[in-house]
Amino acid sequence: MQLSIVFAVLLACILHSTPSDAIPARAHHQRLARANPRTITMPLKRLHVPRTDVHPQLLLQQHINRGNKRLARMTGRSEPAEHELRAEMHKRMYLLESGSVNPSSATTATGSNFSRRYWRNSKHVAQAASNTSSTSTDGGVSALDIQAAENGGLTPAKIPTANNTLGLAIDADDVGYIATIQIGTPPQNFNILMDSGSADFWVGSETCQSQQGTCGNHTFLGSKSSSSFVQSNQNFNVTYGSGSVAGVLCQDNVNMAGLQLNKHTFGVANEESVQFSADTVPFDGLMGLAQSTLSNEKVPTPVESLASNGLISSAISSFKISRLADQLNDGQVTFGGLDSTKFVANTLVTIPNVSKIGFWEGAMDAITVNGQDTGMTGRTAILDTGTTLIIAPPADALAVIAMLGGKCDTQQCTISCTSNTSVALSFGNASFTIDPRDMAVLPVDVNDPTGDCTAGIQPGTIGTNTEWLVGDVFLKNAYFSVDTQNNKISLAKLS
Ligand SMILES: *[C@@H]1O[C@H](CO)[C@@H](O)[C@H](O)[C@H]1NC(C)=O
Ligand SMILES: *[C@@H]1O[C@H](CO)[C@@H](O)[C@H](O)[C@H]1NC(C)=O
Ligand SMILES: *[C@@H]1O[C@H](CO)[C@@H](O)[C@H](O)[C@H]1NC(C)=O
Ligand SMILES: *[C@@H]1O[C@H](CO)[C@@H](O)[C@H](O)[C@H]1NC(C)=O
Ligand SMILES: *[C@@H]1O[C@H](CO)[C@@H](O)[C@H](O)[C@H]1NC(C)=O
Ligand SMILES: *[C@@H]1O[C@H](CO)[C@@H](O)[C@H](O)[C@H]1NC(C)=O
Ligand SMILES: *[C@@H]1O[C@H](CO)[C@@H](O)[C@H](O)[C@H]1NC(C)=O
Ligand SMILES: CC(=O)N[C@H]1CO[C@H](CO)[C@@H](O)[C@@H]1O
């Protein structure tokens, strides 16, 4: 009984969670403008509930929901109703409980035994870890990914060698990418989610409160910890699906990769939703690196300020998004230029940004599966480090999944975990192939890493017919750079 309640609470938490989908949506905002003139709506941040109780498939459903919400907001459509998402989660729960996903482990139909049944098999997974090569493309999903999906946490990045560059730690199994910067006097380290799909920068304030009291085990900013902190009276707020962050603008010194931005204006959150403030959330704030035309705070992004202050020559952010299974931990973001050691120079293509509101969105010339053209034309892609998967218009997603030999039910699309079929997206006449490992995201049954896997591409039920939201599943396969002044996006093959 008690367990059931715990589980119900847990489920509610999952439904209100997601880490890296914090994205303001201007069009959506504008639709809501009458009701709430300065509020923008963002998907929820994931609550890092103790992973011991959460099946990775539930977390994955959350990523799919999150991507859908994010796409809805980006394209100005109404997002899926909370009850629809909840229904999806319940359906998935039901599947897991009733054992139709994993008949061999179906023992009861009650929620209270769910996590125990799941954990009963975790030794098996651990054992598989020593057997499965993490780089294998035909051995199914790497045990490293499965364990990271179970346990969460950050995998730190190596210290980058390039100038003006921050390492990107990996959140769980390639769910999000987090850099450490310094703020205040004396400088304190803050872990910040780096998000090419939004444009507000904020951290929690020393006076931050959540429904649970404090804002958790995070680093905060304020006059007690920083002598250079200056608070303004100007409020800001960012509303999430079921919670919000609200605070005031402030000025303080921000140091990113040794670049010292004095008196930069950004937000400190005095209130965070419970989900946002949880101890287990592995970051203290979020940095949006889209164009500041998207910003709810209505201030330049840090990279725009670095450029206007002459600290970098141009407002460029360049990303190497790393893959946990590679165990190279070489993720990084470079400000003011590109790190030429990370890509093959003659593969670099540069395309115009077509987003009218400040996202990074480019024309996608072609989509191929094992070199075979899908015939899809006139598509665009919003390139977003803050989205884990690829969310495509349903007709497109279903066509690609069919070509991958996969299938879709009402909850998700799956492909074989051992699929070695490659999907490639083409930008600026250059085709970028997605590693098949990235397309087979997580086994439906974690004890069967060579069975069916959640696919890295999922249908977005509310996007336009031509607009894709392209997240880390793709971005792990290209060097990605955005240039605000020239309004251009560059992609290159990784070296
Ligand atoms: C958000 O900010 C706007 C404009 O400052 C304000 O009118 C609104 O009340 C704020 N909402 C919340 C929930 O604080
Ligand atoms: C949990 O499973 C055990 C058998 O593994 C069963 O005896 C018990 O009744 C189940 N608990 C509930 C609440 O269903
Ligand atoms: C791992 O390898 C050991 C020894 O070869 C074997 O006994 C065990 O069954 C394997 N475990 C899995 C999960 O494949
Ligand atoms: C970093 O910048 C310094 C000073 O401009 C330069 O001497 C050095 O070669 C640069 N290092 C790299 C790796 O680009
Ligand atoms: C709080 O965070 C610190 C540093 O990240 C960590 O060492 C510590 O274990 C955390 N404590 C709790 C209670 O989570
Ligand atoms: C997939 O694997 C099969 C069997 O190992 C091989 O014949 C085929 O060429 C592979 N396809 C690709 C696209 O790598
Ligand atoms: C793609 O190729 C076509 C035909 O060769 C050319 O006209 C077009 O400019 C190219 N586009 C880009 C972005 O290079
Ligand atoms: C914010 C911004 O500059 N957006 C531009 C992106 O690109 C489109 C098409 O070139 C322009 O119309 C937008 O103004």
Coordinates of C-alpha atoms and ligand atoms in Angstrom, one line a residue:
M1 CA 0.0 0.0 0.0
Q2 CA 2.7 2.4 1.0
L3 CA 4.7 1.4 -2.0
S4 CA 1.8 2.1 -4.2
I5 CA 1.5 5.6 -2.9
V6 CA 5.2 6.1 -3.3
F7 CA 4.9 4.8 -6.8
A8 CA 2.0 7.1 -7.6
V9 CA 3.9 10.1 -6.4
L10 CA 6.9 8.9 -8.4
L11 CA 4.8 8.6 -11.5
A12 CA 3.4 12.1 -11.0
C13 CA 7.0 13.3 -10.7
I14 CA 8.1 11.6 -13.9
L15 CA 5.2 13.1 -15.7
H16 CA 6.3 16.5 -14.6
S17 CA 9.9 16.1 -15.4
T18 CA 12.5 16.5 -18.1
P19 CA 16.0 17.9 -17.9
S20 CA 17.0 19.5 -21.1
D21 CA 13.8 20.6 -22.7
A22 CA 13.7 24.0 -21.1
I23 CA 12.7 25.9 -24.1
P24 CA 10.8 29.1 -24.5
A25 CA 8.4 29.1 -27.3
R26 CA 7.6 32.5 -28.6
A27 CA 4.8 31.6 -30.9
H28 CA 3.1 29.7 -28.1
H29 CA 3.9 32.6 -25.8
Q30 CA 2.2 35.0 -28.1
R31 CA -0.9 32.9 -28.2
L32 CA -1.0 33.0 -24.4
A33 CA -0.1 36.6 -24.3
R34 CA -3.5 37.9 -23.5
A35 CA -3.8 35.7 -20.4
N36 CA -0.3 36.2 -19.2
P37 CA 1.6 38.9 -21.1
R38 CA 5.2 38.1 -20.1
T39 CA 5.0 34.4 -19.3
I40 CA 6.6 32.0 -21.7
T41 CA 5.9 28.4 -21.4
M42 CA 8.6 25.8 -21.4
P43 CA 8.5 22.0 -21.0
L44 CA 9.2 20.7 -17.7
K45 CA 12.6 19.8 -16.4
R46 CA 13.1 16.3 -15.5
L47 CA 13.0 15.4 -11.8
H48 CA 15.9 13.2 -11.1
V49 CA 14.0 10.9 -8.8
P50 CA 16.1 8.2 -7.5
R51 CA 16.6 6.0 -10.5
T52 CA 16.4 2.9 -8.5
D53 CA 12.6 3.2 -8.7
V54 CA 12.3 4.3 -12.3
H55 CA 12.3 2.0 -15.3
P56 CA 14.4 3.6 -18.0
Q57 CA 11.6 3.1 -20.5
L58 CA 9.5 5.5 -18.4
L59 CA 12.2 8.0 -18.6
L60 CA 12.4 7.5 -22.3
Q61 CA 8.7 8.1 -22.7
Q62 CA 9.4 11.3 -20.9
H63 CA 12.0 12.3 -23.5
I64 CA 9.4 11.6 -26.2
N65 CA 6.8 13.6 -24.4
R66 CA 9.3 16.4 -23.9
G67 CA 10.3 16.4 -27.5
N68 CA 6.7 16.6 -28.5
K69 CA 6.0 19.5 -26.1
R70 CA 9.1 21.3 -27.2
L71 CA 8.2 20.9 -30.9
A72 CA 4.7 22.1 -30.2
R73 CA 5.9 25.2 -28.5
M74 CA 8.5 25.9 -31.2
T75 CA 6.0 25.6 -33.9
G76 CA 3.3 27.6 -32.1
R77 CA 0.9 24.7 -31.9
S78 CA -1.0 23.6 -28.8
E79 CA 1.0 21.1 -26.9
P80 CA -0.3 17.7 -26.0
A81 CA -2.6 18.0 -23.0
E82 CA -1.3 16.8 -19.7
H83 CA -3.9 14.1 -19.6
E84 CA -2.8 12.8 -23.0
L85 CA 0.8 12.5 -21.8
R86 CA -0.4 11.0 -18.6
A87 CA -2.4 8.4 -20.5
E88 CA 0.8 7.6 -22.5
M89 CA 2.7 7.0 -19.3
H90 CA -0.1 4.9 -17.8
K91 CA -0.2 2.8 -21.0
R92 CA 3.5 2.2 -20.7
M93 CA 3.2 1.4 -17.1
Y94 CA 0.4 -1.0 -17.9
L95 CA 2.5 -2.7 -20.5
L96 CA 5.4 -3.1 -18.2
E97 CA 3.2 -4.3 -15.4
S98 CA 1.3 -6.8 -17.4
G99 CA 4.4 -8.1 -18.9
S100 CA 3.5 -7.7 -22.5
V101 CA 6.7 -5.9 -23.1
N102 CA 8.7 -8.5 -21.3
P103 CA 6.6 -11.6 -20.9
S104 CA 9.4 -13.6 -19.3
S105 CA 9.6 -11.3 -16.3
A106 CA 5.9 -10.7 -15.9
T107 CA 5.1 -11.9 -12.4
T108 CA 2.4 -9.7 -11.1
A109 CA 0.1 -7.0 -12.4
T110 CA 0.6 -4.7 -9.5
G111 CA 2.5 -1.5 -9.4
S112 CA 4.1 -2.2 -6.1
N113 CA 6.2 -5.0 -7.5
F114 CA 7.3 -3.0 -10.5
S115 CA 10.6 -1.7 -9.3
R116 CA 11.6 -4.8 -7.5
R117 CA 11.0 -6.9 -10.5
Y118 CA 13.0 -4.5 -12.5
W119 CA 15.9 -4.5 -10.0
R120 CA 15.8 -8.2 -9.6
N121 CA 17.5 -8.3 -13.0
S122 CA 20.0 -5.6 -12.6
K123 CA 22.8 -8.0 -11.8
H124 CA 22.2 -9.5 -15.2
V125 CA 22.7 -6.1 -16.7
A126 CA 25.9 -5.5 -14.7
Q127 CA 27.1 -8.9 -15.9
A128 CA 26.3 -8.0 -19.5
A129 CA 28.4 -4.9 -19.0
S130 CA 31.5 -6.9 -18.8
N131 CA 30.5 -9.0 -21.8
T132 CA 29.3 -6.3 -24.2
S133 CA 31.6 -4.1 -26.1
S134 CA 30.5 -0.5 -25.6
T135 CA 31.4 0.3 -29.2
S136 CA 29.9 -2.7 -30.8
T137 CA 27.3 -1.9 -33.5
D138 CA 25.9 -5.4 -33.6
G139 CA 26.0 -6.4 -30.0
G140 CA 22.9 -4.3 -29.2
V141 CA 22.8 -1.4 -26.7
S142 CA 25.9 -1.0 -24.6
A143 CA 25.6 -1.9 -21.0
L144 CA 27.2 1.4 -20.2
D145 CA 24.2 3.2 -21.7
I146 CA 21.7 1.0 -19.9
Q147 CA 23.5 1.5 -16.5
A148 CA 23.6 5.3 -17.1
A149 CA 19.9 5.3 -18.0
E150 CA 19.3 3.5 -14.7
N151 CA 21.6 5.5 -12.5
G152 CA 21.6 9.0 -13.9
G153 CA 24.3 11.3 -12.9
L154 CA 27.0 13.1 -14.8
T155 CA 29.9 11.8 -16.7
P156 CA 32.6 14.5 -16.7
A157 CA 34.3 15.7 -19.8
K158 CA 38.0 15.8 -20.4
I159 CA 39.6 19.2 -20.1
P160 CA 39.5 20.6 -23.6
T161 CA 42.7 21.8 -25.2
A162 CA 41.2 24.4 -27.5
N163 CA 40.9 28.1 -26.4
N164 CA 37.6 29.5 -25.3
T165 CA 36.2 26.1 -24.8
L166 CA 34.3 24.3 -22.1
G167 CA 34.0 20.6 -21.6
L168 CA 30.5 19.2 -21.8
A169 CA 29.7 16.6 -19.1
I170 CA 27.1 14.0 -20.2
D171 CA 23.9 13.7 -18.2
A172 CA 22.9 10.0 -17.8
D173 CA 22.8 8.2 -21.2
D174 CA 23.3 11.2 -23.5
V175 CA 20.3 13.0 -22.2
G176 CA 21.8 16.4 -21.8
Y177 CA 25.1 18.3 -21.9
I178 CA 26.4 20.4 -19.0
A179 CA 29.3 22.8 -18.7
T180 CA 30.9 24.3 -15.6
I181 CA 31.3 28.1 -15.5
Q182 CA 32.3 30.5 -12.8
I183 CA 30.0 33.3 -11.5
G184 CA 30.6 36.0 -8.9
T185 CA 33.4 37.3 -6.6
P186 CA 35.0 35.2 -5.5
P187 CA 34.2 33.0 -8.5
Q188 CA 32.0 29.9 -7.7
N189 CA 31.5 27.0 -10.0
F190 CA 28.0 26.5 -11.5
N191 CA 26.9 23.5 -13.5
I192 CA 24.9 24.8 -16.5
L193 CA 22.9 23.0 -19.0
M194 CA 23.9 24.2 -22.5
D195 CA 20.9 24.6 -24.8
S196 CA 21.0 25.7 -28.4
G197 CA 17.2 25.7 -28.4
S198 CA 16.5 28.5 -25.9
A199 CA 17.9 32.0 -25.2
D200 CA 17.6 32.7 -21.4
F201 CA 20.4 32.3 -18.9
W202 CA 19.7 31.9 -15.2
V203 CA 20.8 30.2 -12.0
G204 CA 19.1 29.8 -8.6
S205 CA 19.4 32.6 -6.1
E206 CA 20.5 32.4 -2.5
T207 CA 16.9 33.1 -1.4
C208 CA 15.5 30.5 -3.8
Q209 CA 12.5 28.7 -2.4
S210 CA 10.6 25.7 -3.7
Q211 CA 7.4 24.0 -2.5
Q212 CA 9.7 21.8 -0.5
G213 CA 11.5 24.7 1.1
T214 CA 14.9 25.3 -0.3
C215 CA 16.0 24.7 -3.9
G216 CA 18.0 21.6 -3.2
N217 CA 21.6 20.6 -3.3
H218 CA 22.7 23.2 -5.8
T219 CA 25.0 26.2 -6.0
F220 CA 23.2 29.5 -5.6
L221 CA 24.1 33.1 -6.4
G222 CA 23.5 36.2 -4.3
S223 CA 25.1 39.0 -2.3
K224 CA 26.1 36.6 0.5
S225 CA 28.3 34.6 -1.8
S226 CA 29.3 37.3 -4.3
S227 CA 30.5 40.8 -3.6
S228 CA 30.0 41.8 -7.2
F229 CA 26.4 40.7 -7.3
V230 CA 23.9 43.4 -8.1
Q231 CA 20.2 42.7 -8.1
S232 CA 17.7 44.7 -10.1
N233 CA 14.0 45.1 -9.6
Q234 CA 13.2 43.7 -12.9
N235 CA 11.3 40.4 -12.6
F236 CA 11.4 37.6 -15.0
N237 CA 9.7 34.3 -15.1
V238 CA 9.7 31.2 -17.2
T239 CA 6.8 28.9 -16.9
Y240 CA 7.2 25.2 -17.3
G241 CA 4.5 22.7 -18.1
S242 CA 3.4 22.4 -14.5
G243 CA 5.8 24.7 -12.6
S244 CA 7.8 27.7 -13.1
V245 CA 11.0 29.6 -12.4
A246 CA 10.6 33.1 -11.3
G247 CA 13.1 35.7 -10.1
V248 CA 14.8 38.9 -10.9
L249 CA 17.5 40.0 -13.3
C250 CA 20.9 40.7 -11.8
Q251 CA 24.4 41.7 -12.9
D252 CA 27.5 39.8 -11.9
N253 CA 30.7 38.6 -13.4
V254 CA 30.6 35.5 -15.5
N255 CA 33.6 33.5 -16.5
M256 CA 33.2 31.0 -19.3
A257 CA 36.4 29.1 -20.4
G258 CA 38.5 32.0 -19.1
L259 CA 36.5 34.6 -20.9
Q260 CA 35.6 37.2 -18.3
L261 CA 32.3 38.9 -18.8
N262 CA 31.9 41.6 -16.2
K263 CA 28.5 42.8 -15.1
H264 CA 26.6 40.5 -17.4
T265 CA 22.8 40.7 -17.0
F266 CA 21.0 37.4 -16.5
G267 CA 18.4 35.9 -14.2
V268 CA 18.5 34.6 -10.6
A269 CA 15.5 32.4 -9.7
N270 CA 13.9 33.1 -6.4
E271 CA 11.3 30.4 -6.9
E272 CA 11.7 27.1 -8.6
S273 CA 9.2 24.3 -9.0
V274 CA 9.7 21.3 -6.8
Q275 CA 10.7 19.3 -9.8
F276 CA 13.3 21.8 -10.8
S277 CA 14.9 22.1 -7.4
A278 CA 15.4 18.4 -6.6
D279 CA 18.7 17.4 -5.1
T280 CA 19.3 15.0 -7.9
V281 CA 19.0 17.5 -10.8
P282 CA 22.6 17.7 -11.9
F283 CA 22.8 21.3 -12.9
D284 CA 22.3 24.7 -11.2
G285 CA 21.0 26.7 -14.1
L286 CA 20.6 26.8 -17.8
M287 CA 22.2 28.8 -20.6
G288 CA 20.3 29.3 -23.8
L289 CA 22.5 29.8 -26.8
A290 CA 19.8 30.5 -29.5
Q291 CA 19.4 34.1 -30.6
S292 CA 18.4 36.6 -27.9
T293 CA 15.3 37.5 -30.0
L294 CA 13.9 34.4 -28.2
S295 CA 14.8 35.6 -24.8
N296 CA 12.1 36.1 -22.1
E297 CA 14.6 38.1 -20.1
K298 CA 15.1 40.3 -23.1
V299 CA 18.8 40.5 -22.7
P300 CA 21.8 39.4 -24.9
T301 CA 22.9 35.8 -24.4
P302 CA 26.4 35.4 -22.9
V303 CA 27.9 34.6 -26.2
E304 CA 26.4 37.7 -27.7
S305 CA 27.8 39.8 -24.8
L306 CA 31.3 38.2 -25.2
A307 CA 31.2 39.3 -28.9
S308 CA 29.9 42.9 -28.2
N309 CA 32.6 43.3 -25.5
G310 CA 35.3 42.2 -28.0
L311 CA 36.2 39.1 -26.0
I312 CA 35.5 36.9 -28.9
S313 CA 35.5 38.1 -32.6
S314 CA 32.0 36.9 -33.3
A315 CA 28.9 35.5 -31.5
I316 CA 29.6 31.9 -32.5
S317 CA 28.9 28.8 -30.4
S318 CA 30.3 25.5 -31.6
F319 CA 29.4 22.1 -30.2
K320 CA 31.0 18.7 -30.1
I321 CA 28.3 16.5 -28.6
S322 CA 29.8 13.4 -27.2
R323 CA 28.5 9.9 -26.9
L324 CA 28.7 8.0 -23.6
A325 CA 29.3 4.7 -25.3
D326 CA 32.5 6.0 -27.0
Q327 CA 34.0 6.7 -23.5
L328 CA 36.0 9.5 -25.0
N329 CA 34.3 12.2 -22.9
D330 CA 35.3 14.8 -25.5
G331 CA 32.1 16.9 -25.6
Q332 CA 32.8 20.6 -25.7
V333 CA 31.4 24.0 -26.6
T334 CA 33.6 26.6 -28.1
F335 CA 32.8 30.3 -28.1
G336 CA 33.8 32.7 -30.8
G337 CA 34.9 30.2 -33.4
L338 CA 35.2 26.5 -34.3
D339 CA 37.7 24.0 -32.9
S340 CA 39.3 22.8 -36.1
T341 CA 40.7 19.7 -34.4
K342 CA 37.2 18.3 -34.0
F343 CA 36.1 18.2 -37.6
V344 CA 37.2 17.5 -41.2
A345 CA 37.8 20.9 -42.8
N346 CA 36.7 20.1 -46.3
T347 CA 33.4 18.7 -45.1
L348 CA 32.2 21.9 -43.5
V349 CA 28.9 23.3 -44.9
T350 CA 27.3 26.5 -43.9
I351 CA 23.6 27.1 -44.4
P352 CA 21.3 30.1 -43.6
N353 CA 19.1 30.0 -40.5
V354 CA 15.5 30.0 -41.6
S355 CA 13.9 30.5 -38.2
K356 CA 12.1 33.8 -38.0
I357 CA 12.2 34.0 -34.2
G358 CA 15.7 33.0 -33.2
F359 CA 15.9 29.2 -33.2
W360 CA 18.7 27.5 -35.2
E361 CA 16.7 26.0 -38.1
G362 CA 18.1 24.9 -41.4
A363 CA 16.8 23.5 -44.7
M364 CA 17.2 19.7 -44.7
D365 CA 17.8 18.7 -48.4
A366 CA 17.3 14.9 -48.0
I367 CA 16.7 12.1 -45.7
T368 CA 18.2 8.7 -46.7
V369 CA 18.1 5.2 -45.1
N370 CA 21.0 3.1 -46.0
G371 CA 21.7 5.5 -48.9
Q372 CA 18.2 5.1 -50.3
D373 CA 16.4 8.4 -50.6
T374 CA 13.1 8.6 -48.7
G375 CA 11.9 11.2 -51.2
M376 CA 11.1 13.7 -48.5
T377 CA 11.8 17.2 -49.7
G378 CA 11.2 20.7 -48.4
R379 CA 11.9 19.8 -44.8
T380 CA 13.6 22.0 -42.2
A381 CA 15.3 21.0 -38.9
I382 CA 15.5 22.9 -35.7
L383 CA 18.9 21.8 -34.4
D384 CA 18.7 21.6 -30.6
T385 CA 21.3 20.3 -28.1
G386 CA 18.6 20.5 -25.5
T387 CA 16.4 17.8 -27.0
T388 CA 17.6 14.2 -26.7
L389 CA 15.8 12.5 -29.6
I390 CA 14.7 13.4 -33.1
I391 CA 11.0 14.2 -33.4
A392 CA 9.7 14.1 -36.9
P393 CA 6.2 14.8 -38.4
P394 CA 4.3 11.5 -38.0
A395 CA 4.2 10.6 -41.7
D396 CA 7.9 11.1 -42.0
A397 CA 8.8 9.3 -38.8
L398 CA 6.6 6.3 -39.7
A399 CA 8.2 6.1 -43.2
V400 CA 11.7 6.2 -41.8
I401 CA 10.9 3.6 -39.1
A402 CA 9.4 1.3 -41.7
M403 CA 12.5 1.6 -43.8
L404 CA 14.5 0.7 -40.7
G405 CA 12.4 -2.5 -40.3
G406 CA 10.9 -1.1 -37.1
K407 CA 7.3 -0.6 -36.0
C408 CA 5.3 2.0 -34.2
D409 CA 2.4 1.5 -31.7
T410 CA 0.4 4.1 -30.0
Q411 CA 3.2 4.8 -27.6
Q412 CA 6.4 4.8 -29.5
C413 CA 8.4 3.5 -32.4
T414 CA 10.9 0.7 -31.9
I415 CA 13.6 -0.8 -34.0
S416 CA 15.9 -3.8 -33.5
C417 CA 18.6 -3.0 -30.9
T418 CA 21.0 -4.7 -33.3
S419 CA 19.9 -2.7 -36.4
N420 CA 22.9 -1.6 -38.4
T421 CA 20.8 0.4 -40.8
S422 CA 22.0 4.0 -41.1
V423 CA 19.8 7.1 -41.4
A424 CA 21.4 10.2 -42.9
L425 CA 20.2 13.8 -42.9
S426 CA 21.5 16.1 -45.6
F427 CA 22.2 19.8 -45.1
G428 CA 23.9 22.1 -47.6
N429 CA 24.2 19.2 -50.0
A430 CA 26.3 17.2 -47.4
S431 CA 24.9 14.0 -46.0
F432 CA 25.5 13.3 -42.3
T433 CA 25.1 9.7 -41.3
I434 CA 23.7 8.8 -37.9
D435 CA 25.5 6.0 -36.2
P436 CA 23.1 3.1 -35.9
R437 CA 23.9 3.0 -32.1
D438 CA 22.2 6.4 -31.8
M439 CA 19.0 5.1 -33.5
A440 CA 18.6 2.2 -31.1
V441 CA 18.3 4.3 -27.9
L442 CA 17.3 1.9 -25.2
P443 CA 16.1 -1.7 -25.0
V444 CA 12.4 -2.0 -24.3
D445 CA 13.4 -4.8 -21.9
V446 CA 16.7 -3.7 -20.3
N447 CA 17.6 -7.3 -19.8
D448 CA 17.4 -7.9 -23.5
P449 CA 19.9 -5.4 -25.1
T450 CA 19.7 -7.2 -28.4
G451 CA 15.8 -7.2 -28.6
D452 CA 13.6 -4.3 -29.5
C453 CA 14.8 -0.8 -28.8
T454 CA 13.1 2.6 -28.6
A455 CA 14.0 4.3 -31.8
G456 CA 16.0 7.6 -31.8
I457 CA 13.3 9.0 -34.1
Q458 CA 9.8 9.4 -32.9
P459 CA 6.7 10.9 -34.4
G460 CA 5.7 14.4 -33.2
T461 CA 1.9 14.4 -33.2
I462 CA 1.6 18.2 -33.4
G463 CA 4.4 19.5 -35.6
T464 CA 4.0 20.9 -39.1
N465 CA 4.3 18.4 -42.0
T466 CA 7.8 19.6 -42.8
E467 CA 9.4 20.7 -39.6
W468 CA 11.7 18.3 -37.7
L469 CA 13.1 18.8 -34.2
V470 CA 16.6 17.3 -34.4
G471 CA 18.3 16.7 -31.1
D472 CA 21.4 14.9 -29.8
V473 CA 20.7 11.6 -31.5
F474 CA 21.8 13.5 -34.7
L475 CA 24.1 16.1 -33.2
K476 CA 26.4 13.3 -31.8
N477 CA 27.2 12.7 -35.4
A478 CA 28.4 16.1 -36.6
Y479 CA 30.3 19.1 -35.5
F480 CA 27.7 21.9 -35.0
S481 CA 28.3 25.6 -35.0
V482 CA 25.9 28.6 -34.9
D483 CA 26.7 32.2 -35.8
T484 CA 24.4 34.9 -34.6
Q485 CA 25.9 37.8 -36.5
N486 CA 25.8 36.1 -39.8
N487 CA 22.6 34.1 -39.0
K488 CA 24.2 30.9 -40.2
I489 CA 24.5 27.3 -39.1
S490 CA 27.5 25.1 -39.9
L491 CA 27.9 21.4 -39.8
A492 CA 30.9 19.2 -40.5
K493 CA 31.9 15.6 -40.3
L494 CA 33.7 14.7 -37.1
S495 CA 37.4 14.0 -37.3
Ligands
LIG1 C1 5.6 36.7 -14.9 O1 6.0 38.0 -15.3 C2 5.0 38.9 -15.7 C3 5.6 40.1 -16.3 O2 6.6 40.6 -15.4 C4 4.0 39.1 -14.6 O3 2.9 39.9 -15.1 C5 3.5 37.8 -14.1 O4 2.6 38.0 -13.0 C6 4.6 36.9 -13.8 N1 4.0 35.6 -13.4 C7 4.4 34.9 -12.4 C8 3.8 33.6 -12.2 O5 5.2 35.4 -11.6
LIG2 C1 4.7 -8.9 -5.2 O1 5.2 -10.1 -5.7 C2 5.1 -11.2 -4.8 C3 5.7 -12.4 -5.5 O2 6.9 -12.0 -6.1 C4 3.7 -11.5 -4.3 O3 3.7 -12.5 -3.3 C5 3.1 -10.2 -3.7 O4 1.8 -10.4 -3.4 C6 3.3 -9.1 -4.7 N1 2.9 -7.9 -4.0 C7 1.8 -7.3 -4.4 C8 1.4 -6.0 -3.6 O5 1.1 -7.6 -5.3
LIG3 C1 28.8 -12.9 -19.5 O1 29.8 -13.8 -19.8 C2 29.9 -14.9 -18.8 C3 31.2 -15.6 -19.1 O2 31.4 -15.8 -20.4 C4 28.7 -15.7 -19.0 O3 28.7 -16.8 -18.1 C5 27.4 -14.9 -18.7 O4 26.3 -15.6 -19.0 C6 27.4 -13.7 -19.6 N1 26.4 -12.8 -19.2 C7 25.6 -12.2 -20.1 C8 24.5 -11.4 -19.5 O5 25.6 -12.4 -21.3
LIG4 C1 45.3 29.8 -27.5 O1 45.6 31.1 -27.6 C2 46.9 31.5 -27.4 C3 47.0 33.0 -27.4 O2 46.3 33.6 -28.5 C4 47.7 30.9 -28.6 O3 49.1 31.2 -28.4 C5 47.5 29.4 -28.5 O4 48.2 28.8 -29.6 C6 46.1 29.0 -28.6 N1 45.9 27.6 -28.4 C7 45.2 26.8 -29.1 C8 45.1 25.4 -28.8 O5 44.6 27.3 -30.1
LIG5 C1 25.3 17.6 -2.8 O1 26.2 17.9 -3.9 C2 27.5 17.6 -3.7 C3 28.4 18.2 -4.8 O2 27.7 18.0 -6.0 C4 27.7 16.2 -3.4 O3 29.1 15.9 -3.1 C5 26.9 15.7 -2.3 O4 26.9 14.3 -2.1 C6 25.4 16.1 -2.5 N1 24.6 15.8 -1.4 C7 23.4 15.3 -1.4 C8 22.7 15.2 -0.1 O5 22.9 15.0 -2.5
LIG6 C1 24.5 -5.0 -41.6 O1 25.1 -6.2 -41.2 C2 25.0 -7.2 -42.2 C3 25.4 -8.5 -41.5 O2 26.5 -8.3 -40.7 C4 25.9 -6.8 -43.3 O3 25.8 -7.8 -44.3 C5 25.4 -5.5 -43.9 O4 26.3 -5.0 -44.9 C6 25.4 -4.4 -42.8 N1 24.8 -3.2 -43.3 C7 25.3 -2.1 -43.0 C8 24.5 -0.9 -43.6 O5 26.3 -1.9 -42.4
LIG7 C1 23.6 22.3 -53.5 O1 23.8 21.8 -54.8 C2 23.1 22.6 -55.8 C3 23.4 21.9 -57.2 O2 24.7 21.6 -57.3 C4 23.6 24.0 -55.8 O3 22.9 24.8 -56.7 C5 23.3 24.6 -54.4 O4 23.9 25.9 -54.3 C6 24.0 23.7 -53.3 N1 23.6 24.2 -52.0 C7 24.5 24.5 -51.1 C8 23.9 25.0 -49.8 O5 25.7 24.3 -51.2
LIG8 C1 16.7 36.2 -35.4 C2 17.0 36.2 -36.8 O1 17.9 36.9 -37.3 N1 16.2 35.4 -37.6 C3 16.4 35.3 -39.0 C4 16.7 33.9 -39.3 O2 16.7 33.7 -40.7 C5 15.5 34.1 -41.3 C6 15.6 33.8 -42.8 O3 16.9 34.2 -43.3 C7 15.2 35.6 -41.1 O4 14.0 35.9 -41.7 C8 15.2 35.8 -39.6 O5 15.0 37.2 -39.4

